Amino acid sequence: MQGKLTVDPANQIAKIDDRVYSALIEHLGRSVYDGLYQPNHPQSDKDGFRQDVIDAVKSLNIDLIRYPGGNFVSGFNWEDSIGPKSTRPTRLDLAWRSIETNQFGLHEFMKWTQKTGTRPDMAVNLGSRGIDAARNLVEYCNFPGGTYWSDLRKQNGAEEPFNIKTWCLGNEMDGDWQIGHKTADEYGRLAHETAKVMRLVDPSIDLVVSGSSTREMATFGSWEETVLDHTYDDVDYLSLHRYYDNEENDLANFLAKSIDFDEFISGIVAVCDAVKARKHSHKTLNLALDEWNVWYHSHKQDGETAPWQQAPHLLEDHYNFEDALMVGTMLITLLKHADRVKIACLAQLVNVIAPIMTDEHGIWLQSIFFPFLQVSKYGRGIALTPQQTATTYDSKDFKDVPCLDSLAVYNSENHEIVIFAENKGNTTMDFQTDLHDLNAQTVIEATQFCGYDIKQTNENQQMALHPNSNVHLSDNTLTASLQPLSWNMFRLHVTH
């Protein structure tokens, strides 16, 4: 089986935004409680934050943390999460039918982001609440002082403002499962007015408006068009969400869904640009793909979980090797759209459909941790347009699916070309990369993630990235053997 990638530094997609390597943390299941925050655990610090989780998060080089949801935010009163813990109310979380104690709140979250080197991406409740709660929250977080809400922040221990830059205007408001679900016109009007008032408090903030929660929604496309008719001049990014599953147990078709992911992003870009043209606007609206992942393993268990528990086991997918391959090809697809996708949040981060899991003994890393780790660490720089040829296959839903998915990133500061390549086929691939006029000098690193049964999970921590010794660099051409069903990375020193 053959695959070839041609890399031309003159053929650029865009500089990759660091915010593409972001994540979601929601008050859901054991994401926060027994995840980030577990005061009585031996691994926890004086603030109750699990240090082993902090260390794992830091290793992933996460930029933004979208918080506090997710569906949770549409029924959340942010005021419940501030002030002395002894006075914070315990509430019903209707989104996930759980008990919320509010012991981990706004100030705890901000302290946790400081310890992990991440930045907040704060969502406001446009489901059960609206304009007033949103503008008060911005005042509490970002106004220096001398007003009721900003002085209350100081009273609660934060003398300096949090200066939160990125804000989400609600969550999945197109879905009838959402608390306070609205029509596109209803949500568009509310988002417009809320954005206006939030910017009156702090004109410097960036705003993300909610797009479709999935491509399968009957309103997909028309929702974006209507909402943007109301908000195009008010917002900076359009949110979209995408999850994939292998419920049919069809690996070839599962991995081919990266084609759907690519078309999904391109379709939303087309809608944004159509609204831009109709409005005669000079502004280009970019995308925040602020929920994406594989999600399906936990559905049966979630349906059997008793309601009204504190920190129940919910959405605890145990990812297998084929899920890691799907996450890898989704990451490559995201980078192929680096010109328009400026924010992307892996959903989620800890315990809930997450790369990091906790138990009473410590943490363990899921299969999907490994491709995300490599791309977030080394996928920094300029994404180059992939000129690729490869053997193809047909699956149940897709035709002419390339067995190779690949992309190169040029990091001029480090004088590196980093190549990410996935072999979706069942046989070894002879892979060749033509490096054009980059003047490649040496192979710094060549790794592969392969050789595991596709259904193997990583509870026993047996998975790891391994060196690839079947690599040769000569005359600006890299040749390598890509093992069947493998994720691969090559780092090259160049003098271009």
mmCIF file of N, CA and C in Angstrom, residues 206-305:
data_model
loop_
_atom_site.group_PDB
_atom_site.id
_atom_site.type_symbol
_atom_site.label_atom_id
_atom_site.label_comp_id
_atom_site.label_asym_id
_atom_site.label_seq_id
_atom_site.Cartn_x
_atom_site.Cartn_y
_atom_site.Cartn_z
ATOM 1 N N ASP A 206 -14.029 38.780 23.686
ATOM 2 C CA ASP A 206 -14.407 38.035 22.488
ATOM 3 C C ASP A 206 -15.644 37.208 22.806
ATOM 4 N N LEU A 207 -16.565 37.142 21.838
ATOM 5 C CA LEU A 207 -17.831 36.456 22.068
ATOM 6 C C LEU A 207 -18.044 35.338 21.056
ATOM 7 N N VAL A 208 -18.555 34.219 21.563
ATOM 8 C CA VAL A 208 -18.842 33.034 20.751
ATOM 9 C C VAL A 208 -20.346 32.798 20.775
ATOM 10 N N VAL A 209 -20.968 32.750 19.592
ATOM 11 C CA VAL A 209 -22.401 32.511 19.499
ATOM 12 C C VAL A 209 -22.640 31.040 19.173
ATOM 13 N N SER A 210 -23.735 30.483 19.677
ATOM 14 C CA SER A 210 -24.011 29.051 19.531
ATOM 15 C C SER A 210 -24.537 28.715 18.143
ATOM 16 N N GLY A 211 -23.840 27.795 17.485
ATOM 17 C CA GLY A 211 -24.317 27.231 16.234
ATOM 18 C C GLY A 211 -24.991 25.896 16.492
ATOM 19 N N SER A 212 -25.004 25.049 15.482
ATOM 20 C CA SER A 212 -25.695 23.762 15.592
ATOM 21 C C SER A 212 -24.962 22.810 16.528
ATOM 22 N N SER A 213 -25.739 22.079 17.321
ATOM 23 C CA SER A 213 -25.162 21.109 18.244
ATOM 24 C C SER A 213 -24.745 19.829 17.534
ATOM 25 N N THR A 214 -25.284 19.588 16.351
ATOM 26 C CA THR A 214 -24.877 18.444 15.545
ATOM 27 C C THR A 214 -25.332 18.665 14.108
ATOM 28 N N ARG A 215 -24.669 18.007 13.177
ATOM 29 C CA ARG A 215 -25.029 18.134 11.767
ATOM 30 C C ARG A 215 -26.383 17.498 11.466
ATOM 31 N N GLU A 216 -26.826 16.579 12.330
ATOM 32 C CA GLU A 216 -28.080 15.870 12.090
ATOM 33 C C GLU A 216 -29.320 16.671 12.485
ATOM 34 N N MET A 217 -29.138 17.834 13.100
ATOM 35 C CA MET A 217 -30.290 18.651 13.466
ATOM 36 C C MET A 217 -31.061 19.067 12.217
ATOM 37 N N ALA A 218 -32.385 19.051 12.304
ATOM 38 C CA ALA A 218 -33.216 19.452 11.164
ATOM 39 C C ALA A 218 -32.974 20.903 10.779
ATOM 40 N N THR A 219 -32.514 21.699 11.744
ATOM 41 C CA THR A 219 -32.279 23.127 11.499
ATOM 42 C C THR A 219 -30.837 23.437 11.098
ATOM 43 N N PHE A 220 -30.020 22.387 10.898
ATOM 44 C CA PHE A 220 -28.609 22.617 10.559
ATOM 45 C C PHE A 220 -28.501 23.515 9.330
ATOM 46 N N GLY A 221 -27.676 24.525 9.414
ATOM 47 C CA GLY A 221 -27.493 25.468 8.315
ATOM 48 C C GLY A 221 -28.445 26.638 8.424
ATOM 49 N N SER A 222 -29.741 26.357 8.480
ATOM 50 C CA SER A 222 -30.704 27.458 8.610
ATOM 51 C C SER A 222 -30.590 28.114 9.984
ATOM 52 N N TRP A 223 -30.258 27.310 11.013
ATOM 53 C CA TRP A 223 -30.037 27.881 12.349
ATOM 54 C C TRP A 223 -28.916 28.904 12.302
ATOM 55 N N GLU A 224 -27.787 28.519 11.728
ATOM 56 C CA GLU A 224 -26.637 29.431 11.650
ATOM 57 C C GLU A 224 -26.992 30.697 10.879
ATOM 58 N N GLU A 225 -27.686 30.512 9.769
ATOM 59 C CA GLU A 225 -28.021 31.668 8.933
ATOM 60 C C GLU A 225 -28.896 32.663 9.690
ATOM 61 N N THR A 226 -29.912 32.158 10.376
ATOM 62 C CA THR A 226 -30.820 33.041 11.113
ATOM 63 C C THR A 226 -30.119 33.700 12.295
ATOM 64 N N VAL A 227 -29.392 32.903 13.083
ATOM 65 C CA VAL A 227 -28.697 33.450 14.251
ATOM 66 C C VAL A 227 -27.686 34.510 13.829
ATOM 67 N N LEU A 228 -26.956 34.253 12.758
ATOM 68 C CA LEU A 228 -25.953 35.222 12.310
ATOM 69 C C LEU A 228 -26.585 36.459 11.685
ATOM 70 N N ASP A 229 -27.778 36.330 11.141
ATOM 71 C CA ASP A 229 -28.485 37.532 10.687
ATOM 72 C C ASP A 229 -28.664 38.512 11.844
ATOM 73 N N HIS A 230 -28.884 37.969 13.038
ATOM 74 C CA HIS A 230 -29.058 38.816 14.223
ATOM 75 C C HIS A 230 -27.727 39.253 14.829
ATOM 76 N N THR A 231 -26.690 38.432 14.740
ATOM 77 C CA THR A 231 -25.505 38.629 15.589
ATOM 78 C C THR A 231 -24.188 38.813 14.843
ATOM 79 N N TYR A 232 -24.196 38.790 13.519
ATOM 80 C CA TYR A 232 -22.922 38.760 12.781
ATOM 81 C C TYR A 232 -21.981 39.882 13.209
ATOM 82 N N ASP A 233 -22.521 41.062 13.412
ATOM 83 C CA ASP A 233 -21.671 42.205 13.769
ATOM 84 C C ASP A 233 -21.340 42.257 15.262
ATOM 85 N N ASP A 234 -21.955 41.368 16.059
ATOM 86 C CA ASP A 234 -21.778 41.414 17.514
ATOM 87 C C ASP A 234 -20.761 40.416 18.034
ATOM 88 N N VAL A 235 -20.501 39.356 17.262
ATOM 89 C CA VAL A 235 -19.732 38.230 17.797
ATOM 90 C C VAL A 235 -18.449 38.025 16.995
ATOM 91 N N ASP A 236 -17.558 37.229 17.580
ATOM 92 C CA ASP A 236 -16.256 36.967 16.962
ATOM 93 C C ASP A 236 -16.130 35.550 16.418
ATOM 94 N N TYR A 237 -16.898 34.621 16.980
ATOM 95 C CA TYR A 237 -16.801 33.218 16.583
ATOM 96 C C TYR A 237 -18.179 32.569 16.611
ATOM 97 N N LEU A 238 -18.349 31.587 15.738
ATOM 98 C CA LEU A 238 -19.537 30.746 15.745
ATOM 99 C C LEU A 238 -19.155 29.382 16.297
ATOM 100 N N SER A 239 -19.900 28.927 17.289
ATOM 101 C CA SER A 239 -19.641 27.629 17.912
ATOM 102 C C SER A 239 -20.290 26.509 17.103
ATOM 103 N N LEU A 240 -19.619 25.356 17.055
ATOM 104 C CA LEU A 240 -20.225 24.143 16.532
ATOM 105 C C LEU A 240 -19.669 22.948 17.286
ATOM 106 N N HIS A 241 -20.464 21.875 17.327
ATOM 107 C CA HIS A 241 -20.118 20.678 18.094
ATOM 108 C C HIS A 241 -20.203 19.453 17.194
ATOM 109 N N ARG A 242 -19.291 18.482 17.423
ATOM 110 C CA ARG A 242 -19.330 17.254 16.616
ATOM 111 C C ARG A 242 -18.728 16.088 17.390
ATOM 112 N N TYR A 243 -19.522 15.024 17.520
ATOM 113 C CA TYR A 243 -19.070 13.776 18.130
ATOM 114 C C TYR A 243 -19.290 12.633 17.138
ATOM 115 N N TYR A 244 -18.440 11.610 17.234
ATOM 116 C CA TYR A 244 -18.594 10.429 16.378
ATOM 117 C C TYR A 244 -18.621 9.166 17.229
ATOM 118 N N ASP A 245 -19.217 8.113 16.652
ATOM 119 C CA ASP A 245 -19.305 6.839 17.361
ATOM 120 C C ASP A 245 -19.080 5.692 16.392
ATOM 121 N N ASN A 246 -18.866 4.526 16.966
ATOM 122 C CA ASN A 246 -18.761 3.294 16.183
ATOM 123 C C ASN A 246 -19.774 2.283 16.708
ATOM 124 N N GLU A 247 -21.005 2.736 16.866
ATOM 125 C CA GLU A 247 -22.068 1.861 17.353
ATOM 126 C C GLU A 247 -22.253 0.641 16.452
ATOM 127 N N GLU A 248 -21.971 0.799 15.144
ATOM 128 C CA GLU A 248 -22.176 -0.302 14.196
ATOM 129 C C GLU A 248 -21.010 -1.280 14.175
ATOM 130 N N ASN A 249 -19.961 -0.976 14.928
ATOM 131 C CA ASN A 249 -18.773 -1.838 14.972
ATOM 132 C C ASN A 249 -18.200 -2.060 13.570
ATOM 133 N N ASP A 250 -18.048 -0.964 12.840
ATOM 134 C CA ASP A 250 -17.520 -0.987 11.471
ATOM 135 C C ASP A 250 -16.324 -0.040 11.436
ATOM 136 N N LEU A 251 -15.129 -0.580 11.636
ATOM 137 C CA LEU A 251 -13.932 0.252 11.769
ATOM 138 C C LEU A 251 -13.672 1.085 10.526
ATOM 139 N N ALA A 252 -13.774 0.484 9.348
ATOM 140 C CA ALA A 252 -13.482 1.212 8.111
ATOM 141 C C ALA A 252 -14.405 2.415 7.961
ATOM 142 N N ASN A 253 -15.676 2.227 8.261
ATOM 143 C CA ASN A 253 -16.627 3.329 8.147
ATOM 144 C C ASN A 253 -16.419 4.360 9.252
ATOM 145 N N PHE A 254 -16.064 3.879 10.439
ATOM 146 C CA PHE A 254 -15.792 4.772 11.573
ATOM 147 C C PHE A 254 -14.669 5.748 11.230
ATOM 148 N N LEU A 255 -13.540 5.244 10.764
ATOM 149 C CA LEU A 255 -12.403 6.113 10.459
ATOM 150 C C LEU A 255 -12.676 6.994 9.246
ATOM 151 N N ALA A 256 -13.579 6.558 8.365
ATOM 152 C CA ALA A 256 -13.927 7.372 7.195
ATOM 153 C C ALA A 256 -14.775 8.582 7.567
ATOM 154 N N LYS A 257 -15.290 8.615 8.790
ATOM 155 C CA LYS A 257 -16.134 9.736 9.205
ATOM 156 C C LYS A 257 -15.361 11.044 9.302
ATOM 157 N N SER A 258 -14.036 10.990 9.193
ATOM 158 C CA SER A 258 -13.275 12.245 9.097
ATOM 159 C C SER A 258 -13.686 13.025 7.857
ATOM 160 N N ILE A 259 -14.176 12.338 6.823
ATOM 161 C CA ILE A 259 -14.680 13.021 5.626
ATOM 162 C C ILE A 259 -15.910 13.838 5.987
ATOM 163 N N ASP A 260 -16.803 13.251 6.776
ATOM 164 C CA ASP A 260 -17.979 13.980 7.243
ATOM 165 C C ASP A 260 -17.563 15.183 8.082
ATOM 166 N N PHE A 261 -16.555 15.001 8.931
ATOM 167 C CA PHE A 261 -16.062 16.095 9.775
ATOM 168 C C PHE A 261 -15.555 17.249 8.915
ATOM 169 N N ASP A 262 -14.819 16.925 7.877
ATOM 170 C CA ASP A 262 -14.301 17.933 6.958
ATOM 171 C C ASP A 262 -15.447 18.671 6.267
ATOM 172 N N GLU A 263 -16.439 17.929 5.795
ATOM 173 C CA GLU A 263 -17.579 18.542 5.105
ATOM 174 C C GLU A 263 -18.412 19.384 6.064
ATOM 175 N N PHE A 264 -18.529 18.933 7.296
ATOM 176 C CA PHE A 264 -19.259 19.672 8.327
ATOM 177 C C PHE A 264 -18.653 21.054 8.531
ATOM 178 N N ILE A 265 -17.339 21.106 8.692
ATOM 179 C CA ILE A 265 -16.658 22.388 8.895
ATOM 180 C C ILE A 265 -16.789 23.264 7.654
ATOM 181 N N SER A 266 -16.551 22.688 6.479
ATOM 182 C CA SER A 266 -16.633 23.461 5.233
ATOM 183 C C SER A 266 -18.033 24.027 5.024
ATOM 184 N N GLY A 267 -19.058 23.240 5.370
ATOM 185 C CA GLY A 267 -20.425 23.708 5.201
ATOM 186 C C GLY A 267 -20.744 24.899 6.079
ATOM 187 N N ILE A 268 -20.280 24.868 7.333
ATOM 188 C CA ILE A 268 -20.524 25.992 8.236
ATOM 189 C C ILE A 268 -19.753 27.230 7.782
ATOM 190 N N VAL A 269 -18.538 27.038 7.295
ATOM 191 C CA VAL A 269 -17.769 28.165 6.750
ATOM 192 C C VAL A 269 -18.542 28.816 5.606
ATOM 193 N N ALA A 270 -19.136 27.997 4.744
ATOM 194 C CA ALA A 270 -19.891 28.529 3.607
ATOM 195 C C ALA A 270 -21.084 29.357 4.072
ATOM 196 N N VAL A 271 -21.766 28.899 5.118
ATOM 197 C CA VAL A 271 -22.900 29.660 5.651
ATOM 198 C C VAL A 271 -22.426 30.998 6.211
ATOM 199 N N CYS A 272 -21.340 30.986 6.978
ATOM 200 C CA CYS A 272 -20.800 32.237 7.535
ATOM 201 C C CYS A 272 -20.464 33.225 6.425
ATOM 202 N N ASP A 273 -19.846 32.730 5.379
ATOM 203 C CA ASP A 273 -19.428 33.616 4.296
ATOM 204 C C ASP A 273 -20.614 34.112 3.476
ATOM 205 N N ALA A 274 -21.675 33.307 3.398
ATOM 206 C CA ALA A 274 -22.878 33.762 2.703
ATOM 207 C C ALA A 274 -23.534 34.913 3.457
ATOM 208 N N VAL A 275 -23.580 34.809 4.779
ATOM 209 C CA VAL A 275 -24.136 35.900 5.588
ATOM 210 C C VAL A 275 -23.253 37.136 5.462
ATOM 211 N N LYS A 276 -21.953 36.949 5.463
ATOM 212 C CA LYS A 276 -21.020 38.064 5.279
ATOM 213 C C LYS A 276 -21.299 38.793 3.972
ATOM 214 N N ALA A 277 -21.487 38.032 2.892
ATOM 215 C CA ALA A 277 -21.731 38.647 1.584
ATOM 216 C C ALA A 277 -23.062 39.391 1.572
ATOM 217 N N ARG A 278 -24.091 38.771 2.141
ATOM 218 C CA ARG A 278 -25.404 39.407 2.135
ATOM 219 C C ARG A 278 -25.402 40.699 2.944
ATOM 220 N N LYS A 279 -24.585 40.744 4.005
ATOM 221 C CA LYS A 279 -24.520 41.937 4.849
ATOM 222 C C LYS A 279 -23.501 42.961 4.347
ATOM 223 N N HIS A 280 -22.812 42.629 3.251
ATOM 224 C CA HIS A 280 -21.755 43.506 2.728
ATOM 225 C C HIS A 280 -20.735 43.828 3.817
ATOM 226 N N SER A 281 -20.413 42.818 4.613
ATOM 227 C CA SER A 281 -19.506 43.008 5.739
ATOM 228 C C SER A 281 -18.060 42.809 5.305
ATOM 229 N N HIS A 282 -17.155 43.507 5.974
ATOM 230 C CA HIS A 282 -15.719 43.315 5.753
ATOM 231 C C HIS A 282 -15.123 42.347 6.783
ATOM 232 N N LYS A 283 -15.941 41.898 7.721
ATOM 233 C CA LYS A 283 -15.464 41.007 8.781
ATOM 234 C C LYS A 283 -15.650 39.548 8.375
ATOM 235 N N THR A 284 -14.616 38.752 8.594
ATOM 236 C CA THR A 284 -14.712 37.307 8.394
ATOM 237 C C THR A 284 -14.936 36.645 9.745
ATOM 238 N N LEU A 285 -16.008 35.871 9.845
ATOM 239 C CA LEU A 285 -16.334 35.201 11.098
ATOM 240 C C LEU A 285 -15.679 33.824 11.121
ATOM 241 N N ASN A 286 -14.916 33.565 12.158
ATOM 242 C CA ASN A 286 -14.240 32.280 12.294
ATOM 243 C C ASN A 286 -15.001 31.354 13.240
ATOM 244 N N LEU A 287 -14.491 30.137 13.385
ATOM 245 C CA LEU A 287 -15.228 29.088 14.080
ATOM 246 C C LEU A 287 -14.588 28.716 15.411
ATOM 247 N N ALA A 288 -15.447 28.349 16.354
ATOM 248 C CA ALA A 288 -15.025 27.753 17.626
ATOM 249 C C ALA A 288 -15.668 26.376 17.694
ATOM 250 N N LEU A 289 -14.887 25.354 17.371
ATOM 251 C CA LEU A 289 -15.411 23.990 17.437
ATOM 252 C C LEU A 289 -15.219 23.524 18.879
ATOM 253 N N ASP A 290 -16.092 24.047 19.749
ATOM 254 C CA ASP A 290 -15.798 23.959 21.180
ATOM 255 C C ASP A 290 -16.378 22.735 21.882
ATOM 256 N N GLU A 291 -16.804 21.742 21.108
ATOM 257 C CA GLU A 291 -17.003 20.378 21.608
ATOM 258 C C GLU A 291 -16.736 19.425 20.455
ATOM 259 N N TRP A 292 -15.773 18.537 20.645
ATOM 260 C CA TRP A 292 -15.529 17.484 19.650
ATOM 261 C C TRP A 292 -14.886 16.285 20.340
ATOM 262 N N ASN A 293 -15.215 15.103 19.872
ATOM 263 C CA ASN A 293 -14.616 13.890 20.436
ATOM 264 C C ASN A 293 -15.329 12.670 19.860
ATOM 265 N N VAL A 294 -14.918 11.509 20.334
ATOM 266 C CA VAL A 294 -15.663 10.261 20.188
ATOM 267 C C VAL A 294 -16.515 10.100 21.449
ATOM 268 N N TRP A 295 -17.763 9.646 21.266
ATOM 269 C CA TRP A 295 -18.649 9.503 22.425
ATOM 270 C C TRP A 295 -19.728 8.468 22.118
ATOM 271 N N TYR A 296 -19.711 7.346 22.805
ATOM 272 C CA TYR A 296 -20.813 6.389 22.681
ATOM 273 C C TYR A 296 -20.730 5.223 23.659
ATOM 274 N N HIS A 297 -19.556 4.931 24.192
ATOM 275 C CA HIS A 297 -19.389 3.734 25.011
ATOM 276 C C HIS A 297 -20.260 3.735 26.270
ATOM 277 N N SER A 298 -20.517 4.913 26.816
ATOM 278 C CA SER A 298 -21.176 4.996 28.131
ATOM 279 C C SER A 298 -22.691 5.103 28.052
ATOM 280 N N HIS A 299 -23.271 5.090 26.860
ATOM 281 C CA HIS A 299 -24.704 5.371 26.741
ATOM 282 C C HIS A 299 -25.560 4.410 27.570
ATOM 283 N N LYS A 300 -25.271 3.112 27.497
ATOM 284 C CA LYS A 300 -26.091 2.132 28.215
ATOM 285 C C LYS A 300 -25.969 2.335 29.728
ATOM 286 N N GLN A 301 -24.737 2.495 30.208
ATOM 287 C CA GLN A 301 -24.529 2.690 31.646
ATOM 288 C C GLN A 301 -25.209 3.962 32.125
ATOM 289 N N ASP A 302 -25.126 5.032 31.343
ATOM 290 C CA ASP A 302 -25.730 6.298 31.754
ATOM 291 C C ASP A 302 -27.239 6.156 31.922
ATOM 292 N N GLY A 303 -27.853 5.357 31.050
ATOM 293 C CA GLY A 303 -29.295 5.156 31.144
ATOM 294 C C GLY A 303 -29.716 4.389 32.379
ATOM 295 N N GLU A 304 -28.772 3.671 32.993
ATOM 296 C CA GLU A 304 -29.071 2.869 34.178
ATOM 297 C C GLU A 304 -28.648 3.550 35.476
ATOM 298 N N THR A 305 -28.035 4.730 35.388
ATOM 299 C CA THR A 305 -27.541 5.422 36.579
ATOM 300 C C THR A 305 -28.690 6.093 37.329
#
